[in-house]
Tab-separated table of C-alpha atoms in Angstrom:
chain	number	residue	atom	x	y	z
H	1	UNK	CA	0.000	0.000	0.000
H	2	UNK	CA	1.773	3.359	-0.855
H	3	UNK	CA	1.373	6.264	1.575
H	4	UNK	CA	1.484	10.018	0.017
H	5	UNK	CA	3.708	12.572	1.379
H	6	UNK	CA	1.584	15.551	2.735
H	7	UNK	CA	3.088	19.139	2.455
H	8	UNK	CA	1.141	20.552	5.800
H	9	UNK	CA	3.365	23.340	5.571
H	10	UNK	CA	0.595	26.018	3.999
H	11	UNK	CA	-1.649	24.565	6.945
H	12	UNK	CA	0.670	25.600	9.197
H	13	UNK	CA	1.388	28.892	8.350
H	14	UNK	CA	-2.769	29.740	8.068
H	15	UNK	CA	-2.975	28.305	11.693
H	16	UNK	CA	0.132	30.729	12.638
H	17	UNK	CA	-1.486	33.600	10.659
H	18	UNK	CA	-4.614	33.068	11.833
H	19	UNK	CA	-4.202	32.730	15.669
H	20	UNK	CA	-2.238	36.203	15.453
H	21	UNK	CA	-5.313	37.428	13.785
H	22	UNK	CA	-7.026	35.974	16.125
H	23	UNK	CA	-5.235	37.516	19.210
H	24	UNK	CA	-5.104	40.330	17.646
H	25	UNK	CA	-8.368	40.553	17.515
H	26	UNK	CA	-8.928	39.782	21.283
H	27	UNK	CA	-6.449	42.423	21.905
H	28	UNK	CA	-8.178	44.991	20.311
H	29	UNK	CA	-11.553	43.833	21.154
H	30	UNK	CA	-12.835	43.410	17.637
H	31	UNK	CA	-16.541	42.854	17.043
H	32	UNK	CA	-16.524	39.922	14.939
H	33	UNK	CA	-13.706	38.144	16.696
H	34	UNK	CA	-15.764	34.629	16.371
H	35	UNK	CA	-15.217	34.941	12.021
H	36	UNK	CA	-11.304	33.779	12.916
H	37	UNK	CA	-12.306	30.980	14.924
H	38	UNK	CA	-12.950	28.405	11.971
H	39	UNK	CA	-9.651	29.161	10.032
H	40	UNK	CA	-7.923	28.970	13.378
H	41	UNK	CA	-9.667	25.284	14.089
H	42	UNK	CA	-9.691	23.974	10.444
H	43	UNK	CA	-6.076	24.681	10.049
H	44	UNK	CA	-5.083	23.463	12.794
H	45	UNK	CA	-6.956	20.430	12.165
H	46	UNK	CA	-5.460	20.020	8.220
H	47	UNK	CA	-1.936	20.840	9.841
H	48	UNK	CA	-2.362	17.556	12.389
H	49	UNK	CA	-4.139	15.387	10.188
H	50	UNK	CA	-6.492	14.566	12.104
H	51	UNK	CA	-9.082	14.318	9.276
């Protein structure tokens, strides 16, 4: 059975990105802080491979 090789590096960076965003966000008490949460998870998620 082969096994691909999975570049999780782009995942990585949108989970870094995004969780700056993200405290960023907190910091600055942002309205519509909860619109990072999903690219913070999902990333996160890709970059683990749990799915």
């Amino acid at each position: 059975m082969e096994q691909k090789r999975k570049y999780k590096g782009l995942y990585w960076i949108v989970f870094l990105a995004s969780t700056l965003a993200l405290v960023l966000a907190i910091y600055s008490h942002w309205p519509w802080l909860t619109l990072i949460l999903p690219f913070v998870t999902t990333s996160f998620v890709k970059a683990l491979d749990i799915v």
